[in-house]
Short mmCIF file of C-alpha atoms in Angstrom, two decimals:
data_model
loop_
_atom_site.label_atom_id
_atom_site.label_comp_id
_atom_site.label_asym_id
_atom_site.label_seq_id
_atom_site.Cartn_x
_atom_site.Cartn_y
_atom_site.Cartn_z
CA MET A 1 0.01 0.02 -0.16
CA PRO A 2 1.46 3.15 -0.97
CA ARG A 3 2.36 5.73 1.86
CA SER A 4 0.88 9.33 1.48
CA SER A 5 1.56 12.46 3.53
CA THR A 6 -1.46 14.18 1.98
CA ALA A 7 -3.82 12.10 3.97
CA THR A 8 -2.90 13.23 7.28
CA VAL A 9 -2.22 16.06 9.22
CA SER A 10 0.52 17.70 11.39
CA LEU A 11 -0.45 19.97 14.24
CA HIS A 12 1.40 22.63 12.51
CA PRO A 13 -1.42 24.99 11.12
CA ASP A 14 0.16 25.27 7.63
CA HIS A 15 -0.27 21.44 7.06
CA ALA A 16 -3.81 20.47 7.59
CA SER A 17 -5.69 17.98 5.65
CA GLU A 18 -9.04 16.06 6.20
CA HIS A 19 -8.76 12.87 4.17
CA PRO A 20 -7.98 10.01 6.22
CA VAL A 21 -5.48 6.91 5.08
CA ASP A 22 -7.50 3.83 4.32
CA LEU A 23 -6.10 0.68 6.27
CA CYS A 24 -9.26 -1.49 6.47
CA HIS A 25 -7.64 -3.92 3.95
CA VAL A 26 -4.00 -3.48 5.03
CA PHE A 27 -3.79 -7.31 5.90
CA ASP A 28 -4.36 -8.04 2.02
CA THR A 29 -1.74 -5.82 0.80
CA CYS A 30 1.19 -5.75 3.55
CA THR A 31 4.14 -8.10 3.46
CA GLN A 32 4.88 -11.02 5.59
CA VAL A 33 7.25 -9.12 7.47
CA GLU A 34 4.49 -6.53 8.37
CA ARG A 35 1.47 -8.82 9.06
CA ALA A 36 2.93 -9.08 12.73
CA SER A 37 2.88 -5.56 13.47
CA TRP A 38 -0.60 -5.19 11.90
CA GLU A 39 -1.68 -8.04 14.10
CA LEU A 40 -0.54 -6.35 17.27
CA ILE A 41 -2.37 -3.16 16.36
CA ARG A 42 -5.63 -5.12 15.41
CA GLU A 43 -5.57 -7.02 18.82
CA THR A 44 -4.95 -3.30 20.66
CA VAL A 45 -7.78 -1.70 18.86
CA ALA A 46 -9.97 -4.80 19.30
CA GLU A 47 -9.35 -4.94 23.18
CA ALA A 48 -10.39 -1.30 23.46
CA GLN A 49 -13.54 -2.02 21.75
CA LYS A 50 -14.17 -4.96 23.90
CA GLN A 51 -13.73 -2.57 26.96
CA HIS A 52 -16.04 0.41 25.42
CA ALA A 53 -12.81 2.31 25.34
CA HIS A 54 -12.91 5.37 23.19
CA GLU A 55 -8.97 6.32 23.71
CA ILE A 56 -5.74 4.59 23.78
CA HIS A 57 -2.91 5.75 25.48
CA ILE A 58 0.57 4.33 24.96
CA GLU A 59 3.32 6.02 27.11
CA PRO A 60 6.82 5.31 27.42
CA ASP A 61 8.11 4.91 30.98
CA GLU A 62 11.15 3.71 33.12
CA GLU A 63 12.01 0.25 31.65
CA CYS A 64 8.35 -0.37 30.40
CA TRP A 65 5.61 1.20 28.30
CA ARG A 66 2.15 2.03 29.57
CA LEU A 67 -0.86 0.87 27.65
CA ARG A 68 -4.13 2.39 28.93
CA TYR A 69 -7.63 2.38 27.74
CA ARG A 70 -9.83 5.07 28.68
CA SER A 71 -13.57 4.30 28.58
CA PRO A 72 -16.55 6.57 30.22
CA PHE A 73 -16.23 3.80 32.76
CA ASN A 74 -12.61 3.29 34.01
CA PHE A 75 -9.20 3.92 32.73
CA VAL A 76 -7.32 0.67 32.43
CA GLU A 77 -3.47 0.39 32.44
CA THR A 78 -1.15 -2.46 31.44
CA ARG A 79 2.55 -2.22 31.85
CA ILE A 80 4.43 -3.54 28.69
CA SER A 81 7.94 -4.96 29.68
CA ASN A 82 9.20 -6.12 25.95
CA VAL A 83 8.34 -2.93 24.11
CA ASP A 84 10.35 -4.02 20.75
CA ASP A 85 7.07 -5.54 19.25
CA TYR A 86 4.95 -2.38 20.10
CA GLN A 87 7.78 0.05 19.07
CA SER A 88 7.78 -1.89 15.79
CA SER A 89 4.03 -1.77 14.98
CA LEU A 90 3.64 1.98 15.93
CA THR A 91 6.82 3.00 13.85
CA LEU A 92 4.88 0.98 10.76
CA LEU A 93 1.71 2.68 11.42
CA GLU A 94 3.57 6.03 11.33
CA SER A 95 5.30 5.18 8.04
CA TYR A 96 1.69 4.93 6.45
CA LEU A 97 0.64 8.13 7.75
CA TRP A 98 3.75 10.57 7.29
CA ASP A 99 6.61 10.33 5.02
CA SER A 100 9.11 10.40 7.99
CA SER A 101 8.53 9.31 11.55
CA HIS A 102 11.52 10.99 12.74
CA THR A 103 10.41 14.70 14.04
CA ASP A 104 10.74 16.68 17.00
CA SER A 105 7.14 18.15 16.42
CA PRO A 106 3.61 16.74 17.60
CA LYS A 107 1.82 14.97 14.83
CA ARG A 108 -1.97 14.17 13.89
CA GLY A 109 -3.36 12.13 11.65
CA TRP A 110 -6.39 9.90 10.63
CA PHE A 111 -6.79 6.35 9.40
CA GLY A 112 -9.38 3.72 8.72
CA PHE A 113 -8.88 0.20 10.28
CA LYS A 114 -11.05 -2.61 10.55
CA ALA A 115 -11.18 -4.65 14.00
CA GLU A 116 -13.63 -6.71 15.18
CA SER A 117 -15.40 -7.03 11.66
CA THR A 118 -16.08 -3.12 12.04
CA GLU A 119 -14.15 -0.62 9.85
CA GLN A 120 -13.48 2.46 12.24
CA LEU A 121 -12.09 6.12 11.72
CA LEU A 122 -9.38 6.46 14.23
CA GLN A 123 -7.11 9.46 14.94
CA LEU A 124 -3.58 9.30 15.94
CA ASP A 125 -1.69 11.62 17.77
CA VAL A 126 2.02 11.72 18.33
CA VAL A 127 3.64 13.98 20.69
CA PRO A 128 7.49 13.59 21.71
CA SER A 129 8.31 13.42 25.34
CA ALA A 130 11.21 13.42 27.60
CA ARG A 131 11.23 9.01 27.27
CA GLY A 132 10.34 9.10 23.66
CA ASN A 133 7.02 9.41 21.72
CA THR A 134 3.85 9.15 23.47
CA TYR A 135 0.87 8.00 21.36
CA LEU A 136 -2.91 8.30 21.67
CA ILE A 137 -5.44 6.84 19.25
CA THR A 138 -8.78 7.93 19.49
CA PHE A 139 -12.13 6.33 18.00
CA LEU A 140 -14.25 8.64 16.02
CA GLN A 141 -16.97 6.64 14.27
CA PRO A 142 -17.67 3.86 12.11
CA LEU A 143 -16.52 4.27 8.47
CA LYS A 144 -19.55 2.47 6.50
CA THR A 145 -22.57 3.02 9.02
CA PRO A 146 -24.13 6.02 7.91
CA PRO A 147 -24.61 8.52 10.77
CA PRO A 148 -27.95 7.83 12.81
CA ARG A 149 -31.21 9.79 12.59
CA LEU A 150 -33.15 11.21 15.73
CA ASP A 151 -35.51 8.23 15.61
CA GLU A 152 -32.35 5.86 16.03
CA LEU A 153 -30.94 7.59 18.99
CA ALA A 154 -31.50 5.85 22.27
CA MET A 155 -34.27 8.58 23.34
CA THR A 156 -37.90 7.90 24.19
CA LYS A 157 -40.56 9.13 21.90
CA GLY A 158 -41.43 12.08 24.33
CA GLN A 159 -37.78 13.10 24.40
CA GLN A 160 -37.78 13.00 20.33
CA ASN A 161 -40.91 15.20 20.49
CA LYS A 162 -39.23 17.45 22.95
CA ILE A 163 -36.11 17.71 20.69
CA ARG A 164 -38.11 18.30 17.43
CA ASP A 165 -40.03 21.42 19.21
CA ILE A 166 -36.91 22.84 20.24
CA LEU A 167 -35.08 22.50 16.74
CA SER A 168 -38.27 23.95 15.35
CA GLN A 169 -37.47 27.40 16.80
CA PRO A 170 -36.20 30.04 14.31
CA SER A 171 -33.04 31.01 16.54
CA GLY A 172 -31.79 29.95 19.91
CA MET A 173 -29.29 27.79 20.82
CA MET A 174 -29.08 23.97 22.18
CA LEU A 175 -26.14 22.57 24.25
CA ILE A 176 -25.24 18.81 23.84
CA ALA A 177 -23.01 17.93 26.97
CA SER A 178 -21.25 14.60 27.20
CA ASP A 179 -17.70 13.59 28.26
CA VAL A 180 -17.49 11.29 25.33
CA THR A 181 -16.22 12.86 21.99
CA HIS A 182 -17.80 10.58 19.33
CA ALA A 183 -21.44 10.29 21.24
CA ARG A 184 -21.62 14.11 21.35
CA ALA A 185 -20.83 14.32 17.56
CA ARG A 186 -23.25 11.35 16.43
CA THR A 187 -25.94 13.22 18.52
CA ALA A 188 -25.28 16.58 16.59
CA ARG A 189 -25.24 14.75 13.45
CA ALA A 190 -28.66 13.30 13.99
CA PHE A 191 -29.89 16.75 15.15
CA ALA A 192 -28.39 18.39 11.77
CA GLN A 193 -30.15 15.75 9.52
CA GLU A 194 -33.52 16.50 11.72
CA LEU A 195 -33.11 20.34 10.50
CA VAL A 196 -32.55 19.63 7.06
CA SER A 197 -35.23 21.00 4.58
CA PRO A 198 -35.55 22.58 1.00
CA ASP A 199 -35.84 26.06 2.58
CA LYS A 200 -33.27 25.99 5.48
CA LYS A 201 -29.18 26.59 4.82
CA ILE A 202 -27.66 24.41 7.42
CA VAL A 203 -23.96 24.61 8.14
CA CYS A 204 -22.00 22.12 10.05
CA VAL A 205 -18.72 22.11 11.59
CA ASP A 206 -17.02 18.50 12.30
CA SER A 207 -13.85 16.56 12.83
CA PRO A 208 -11.53 15.56 9.92
CA GLY A 209 -12.89 12.59 8.34
CA HIS A 210 -16.34 13.21 9.00
CA PRO A 211 -19.29 11.43 7.16
CA LEU A 212 -21.21 13.53 4.73
CA LEU A 213 -24.54 14.54 5.55
CA PRO A 214 -27.25 15.30 2.63
CA ARG A 215 -28.33 19.12 2.02
CA THR A 216 -25.87 20.14 4.57
CA THR A 217 -22.73 22.52 4.07
CA GLN A 218 -19.72 21.06 6.02
CA LEU A 219 -16.59 22.03 7.30
CA ALA A 220 -13.83 20.12 8.78
CA MET A 221 -11.95 21.64 11.58
CA ASP A 222 -9.07 20.02 13.79
CA THR A 223 -8.69 20.50 17.71
CA PRO A 224 -7.05 23.24 17.84
CA PRO A 225 -8.20 24.68 14.86
CA THR A 226 -6.07 26.56 12.08
CA THR A 227 -6.05 30.07 11.46
CA GLN A 228 -7.58 29.05 8.02
CA GLN A 229 -10.12 26.77 9.42
CA VAL A 230 -11.46 29.35 11.73
CA GLN A 231 -11.70 31.95 9.08
CA ASN A 232 -13.29 29.75 6.86
CA TRP A 233 -15.85 28.85 9.76
CA GLN A 234 -16.42 32.58 10.60
CA ALA A 235 -17.08 33.37 6.91
CA MET A 236 -19.46 30.63 6.41
CA CYS A 237 -21.66 31.53 9.58
CA ARG A 238 -22.10 34.97 8.14
CA LEU A 239 -23.47 33.74 5.05
CA GLY A 240 -26.98 33.88 5.97
CA CYS A 241 -27.40 30.31 7.77
CA ASP A 242 -30.68 29.14 9.33
CA ALA A 243 -28.94 26.63 11.70
CA ILE A 244 -25.45 25.94 12.69
CA ILE A 245 -24.29 22.58 14.14
CA ALA A 246 -20.82 22.26 15.82
CA CYS A 247 -20.49 18.56 16.46
CA GLN A 248 -17.23 18.95 18.43
CA PRO A 249 -16.61 21.64 21.04
CA LEU A 250 -15.13 24.62 19.26
CA ASP A 251 -12.17 26.89 20.25
CA ASP A 252 -12.97 28.96 23.28
CA GLY A 253 -12.91 32.18 21.27
CA LEU A 254 -15.62 31.08 18.77
CA VAL A 255 -18.28 30.01 21.53
CA PRO A 256 -19.23 33.81 22.34
CA GLU A 257 -19.78 34.50 18.91
CA LEU A 258 -22.22 31.39 18.46
CA SER A 259 -24.20 32.69 21.24
CA ARG A 260 -24.73 36.10 19.84
CA ILE A 261 -25.69 34.56 16.44
CA ALA A 262 -28.04 32.17 18.30
CA THR A 263 -30.16 35.38 19.34
CA GLU A 264 -30.63 36.41 15.59
CA GLN A 265 -32.14 34.32 13.00
CA THR A 266 -30.21 31.30 13.55
CA PHE A 267 -30.49 28.21 15.38
CA VAL A 268 -27.16 26.84 16.88
CA VAL A 269 -26.20 23.43 18.21
CA GLN A 270 -23.14 23.42 20.25
CA SER A 271 -21.26 20.69 21.56
CA ALA A 272 -19.57 20.74 25.33
CA ARG A 273 -17.18 18.67 26.90
CA VAL A 274 -19.16 18.59 30.29
CA LYS A 275 -20.90 16.01 32.13
CA ASN A 276 -24.43 17.63 33.11
CA ALA A 277 -26.49 20.79 32.42
CA VAL A 278 -24.98 22.73 35.47
CA ASP A 279 -21.43 22.39 34.27
CA ALA A 280 -22.69 23.42 30.71
CA ILE A 281 -24.04 26.81 31.79
CA ALA A 282 -20.90 27.16 33.96
CA ARG A 283 -18.87 26.46 30.82
CA LEU A 284 -20.52 29.44 29.16
CA LEU A 285 -19.96 31.69 31.79
CA ALA A 286 -16.20 30.73 32.27
CA LEU A 287 -15.90 31.65 28.39
CA GLY A 288 -17.21 35.10 28.87
CA VAL A 289 -20.95 34.59 27.95
CA ARG A 290 -23.16 36.95 30.02
CA SER A 291 -25.81 35.55 32.11
CA GLU A 292 -28.24 37.63 30.05
CA ALA A 293 -27.14 36.23 26.62
CA ILE A 294 -27.64 32.63 28.04
CA ALA A 295 -31.24 33.62 29.32
CA ARG A 296 -31.99 35.08 25.49
CA SER A 297 -30.42 32.28 23.72
CA LEU A 298 -30.18 28.83 25.41
CA SER A 299 -33.10 26.67 25.00
CA ALA A 300 -31.90 23.38 26.57
CA VAL A 301 -29.20 21.28 27.39
CA VAL A 302 -29.13 17.71 26.02
CA VAL A 303 -27.00 15.54 28.55
CA LEU A 304 -25.60 12.30 27.28
CA ARG A 305 -24.28 9.53 29.74
CA GLN A 306 -23.17 6.10 28.92
CA ALA A 307 -23.57 3.49 31.59
CA GLN A 308 -22.50 0.00 31.96
CA CYS A 309 -25.15 -2.47 32.36
CA VAL A 310 -25.09 -5.94 34.03
CA CYS A 311 -24.04 -8.82 32.23
CA GLN A 312 -27.13 -11.01 31.70
CA TYR A 313 -25.52 -14.24 31.65
CA CYS A 314 -24.06 -14.03 35.30
CA ARG A 315 -26.59 -11.72 36.88
CA VAL A 316 -27.16 -12.25 40.36
CA SER A 317 -29.22 -10.33 43.19
CA GLN A 318 -27.41 -7.78 45.18
CA ILE A 319 -28.68 -5.98 48.44
CA PRO A 320 -27.70 -2.30 48.58
CA ASP A 321 -25.02 -1.54 51.13
CA ASP A 322 -25.13 1.92 53.37
CA ALA A 323 -23.89 4.08 50.38
CA GLY A 324 -26.40 2.70 48.18
CA THR A 325 -29.25 3.01 50.80
CA SER A 326 -28.42 6.77 51.22
CA TRP A 327 -28.29 7.26 47.49
CA LEU A 328 -32.04 5.59 47.44
CA ALA A 329 -33.13 7.47 50.32
CA ALA A 330 -32.17 10.87 48.47
CA HIS A 331 -33.49 9.75 45.10
CA SER A 332 -36.61 7.77 46.18
CA PRO A 333 -37.30 9.14 49.62
CA ILE A 334 -40.27 8.15 52.08
CA LYS A 335 -43.31 10.16 51.22
CA PRO A 336 -45.05 11.42 54.49
CA ASN A 337 -48.33 9.13 55.16
CA ASN A 338 -47.03 7.06 52.35
CA ILE A 339 -45.13 4.11 53.84
CA ASN A 340 -46.98 1.29 52.50
CA ASP A 341 -46.63 2.76 48.73
CA TRP A 342 -42.70 2.99 49.52
CA LEU A 343 -42.38 -0.51 50.84
CA ARG A 344 -44.19 -2.10 47.69
CA HIS A 345 -41.84 0.24 45.62
CA ARG A 346 -38.80 -1.23 47.57
CA MET A 347 -40.14 -4.93 47.22
CA ARG A 348 -40.57 -4.66 43.25
CA SER A 349 -36.93 -3.45 43.34
CA SER A 350 -34.42 -6.19 42.02
CA PHE A 351 -30.91 -4.82 42.35
CA SER A 352 -28.38 -6.88 40.58
CA LYS A 353 -24.71 -7.38 39.96
CA GLY A 354 -22.63 -9.37 37.64
CA ALA A 355 -20.99 -12.20 39.23
CA GLY A 356 -18.62 -12.91 36.26
CA CYS A 357 -18.51 -15.31 33.85
CA SER A 358 -16.67 -16.49 30.67
CA ARG A 359 -18.90 -14.25 28.57
CA CYS A 360 -18.01 -11.14 30.27
CA SER A 361 -14.31 -12.02 30.84
CA GLN A 362 -15.05 -12.31 34.64
CA THR A 363 -15.97 -8.32 34.53
CA GLY A 364 -19.53 -9.01 35.33
CA VAL A 365 -20.40 -6.20 33.24
CA GLY A 366 -22.20 -5.93 29.67
CA LYS A 367 -23.08 -3.76 26.84
CA ALA A 368 -23.03 0.04 27.31
CA LEU A 369 -25.97 1.81 27.41
CA GLU A 370 -26.47 5.57 26.24
CA ILE A 371 -29.25 7.70 28.41
CA TYR A 372 -30.08 11.07 27.64
CA ASP A 373 -31.64 13.83 29.79
CA ILE A 374 -33.14 16.86 28.17
CA VAL A 375 -32.81 19.82 30.50
CA PRO A 376 -34.81 22.76 29.18
CA LEU A 377 -34.46 26.33 30.68
CA ASP A 378 -37.60 27.55 31.97
CA ASP A 379 -38.79 30.77 32.76
CA SER A 380 -37.81 30.59 36.60
CA VAL A 381 -34.16 29.62 35.26
CA LYS A 382 -34.17 32.64 32.63
CA ASP A 383 -35.41 35.12 35.20
CA ALA A 384 -32.79 34.09 37.71
CA LEU A 385 -30.02 34.41 34.85
CA TYR A 386 -31.67 37.73 33.72
CA ASP A 387 -31.07 39.09 37.44
CA SER A 388 -27.41 37.72 37.20
CA ASP A 389 -28.33 35.34 40.14
CA ILE A 390 -26.19 32.45 38.87
CA ARG A 391 -26.11 30.58 42.16
CA TYR A 392 -29.89 30.30 42.20
CA ALA A 393 -30.14 29.68 38.45
CA LEU A 394 -27.87 26.51 38.66
CA SER A 395 -29.53 25.32 41.82
CA LEU A 396 -33.00 25.57 39.98
CA LEU A 397 -31.39 23.82 36.75
CA GLN A 398 -30.28 20.87 38.84
CA GLU A 399 -33.54 20.33 40.35
CA GLN A 400 -34.67 19.62 36.50
CA THR A 401 -32.58 16.73 35.71
CA SER A 402 -34.29 13.55 35.20
CA LEU A 403 -30.99 11.55 35.28
CA PRO A 404 -31.57 9.98 38.63
CA GLY A 405 -35.01 9.16 38.14
CA GLN A 406 -33.83 7.18 35.02
CA LEU A 407 -31.03 5.66 36.75
CA LEU A 408 -33.11 4.67 39.62
CA LYS A 409 -35.66 2.83 37.45
CA LEU A 410 -32.64 0.94 35.44
CA ALA A 411 -30.90 -0.14 38.99
CA GLN A 412 -34.45 -1.16 39.98
CA GLU A 413 -35.02 -3.38 37.08
CA GLY A 414 -31.71 -5.04 37.54
CA ILE A 415 -30.23 -3.47 34.48
CA ILE A 416 -27.37 -1.46 35.76
CA THR A 417 -25.80 -1.87 39.24
CA LEU A 418 -26.74 0.68 41.90
CA ASP A 419 -23.15 1.40 42.05
CA GLU A 420 -23.22 2.49 38.49
CA ALA A 421 -26.29 4.71 39.12
CA MET A 422 -24.19 6.46 42.08
CA ARG A 423 -21.25 6.68 39.84
CA LEU A 424 -22.98 8.66 37.16
CA VAL A 425 -25.17 11.00 39.66
CA PRO A 426 -22.90 10.65 42.82
CA LEU A 427 -24.76 11.70 46.05
CA LYS A 428 -22.77 14.48 46.97
CA GLU A 429 -23.24 16.14 43.35
CA SER A 430 -26.90 16.12 44.24
CA GLN A 431 -26.50 17.62 47.80
CA ASN A 432 -23.56 20.17 47.02
CA ASP A 433 -24.06 23.84 46.00
CA PRO A 434 -23.68 23.35 42.31
CA TYR A 435 -21.83 26.69 41.58
CA HIS A 436 -18.37 27.10 43.41
#
């Protein structure tokens, strides 16, 4: 397979390109000498998929390398003593992405790769460190699977209708809050397709290698963006757009401008690398967006979290411990004069955990489950923002989240563990002041 430097991008702003290198069929074209190295990369990527990881960190250390898988649920580390095989594999991968792997500058490239029968778009970052190059492989999206529509997201019918009502507004802003990069992008693309119509001009900014969306003007923007990418984006936003979709968190300097545009005849969907609605508002405030501007433009925050399900093959009953009982008391409290209803509610609960089996590699966990929480900004929250009473506005917003109730129901049905519900919504998070 021929090498190509035009298919990748250096982090230097003068060397940007959005076209990934296709390595999905590299096993059919590589030499026998290279096969072992490609097999090691495939095993590494497959293990990441098995752990629902969205990032693979490979970092040199004293007398070893550290191989780390980061998922929404944990950060698993493996120490590699014999680094020669990994060094050969990564050097080979670099040679397919760049003309030369010997440089003191950080590099970024994109490539398609097949693992576990799925062709994935991956991003490779290489950054020199004191002990050698450190590597980050990030999962972006499946190459061949089309972006989901709104009906295909893990939302209830009521949530879908609420999203459609918000997207039908002529102007305003909606934030997509999630700590998982590809989940934010997938949701934003679904919203973009929902907005498409013959009488609307839709502009969408996305990561390099993004899938093509019908009837949508798309721009690729790296993180951080190059000067040219920022100029193209700003110029496109001034061309009379009906909707602007940012599938990835934009550079900090661009967010206040989007908030201003959202108060005009444009609807803006913006991604935010935060975990909840309160943090999303706090993020806008930290970037210099005035509370009055948030009250005028922001319609809702769509929160997306991922939970680990209990393995259905080794599920066993579990009795809540003291911490679990405290969490249940906070989110399913005893109502006055309603003790019988509370007892029946508790009796119907069937809390579970995974004992561990061969199907789940003795982990006790099964598939990942996406959970959406749509938090609108009602009049009381907006009034508090207009009055610059930030603390009160955020406390009101925190009370409107439906995530604890959704997690409680999933735990009571034995779909997730009570510990997983507590991880996603810690008890201290619901009790503490949301604005520090």
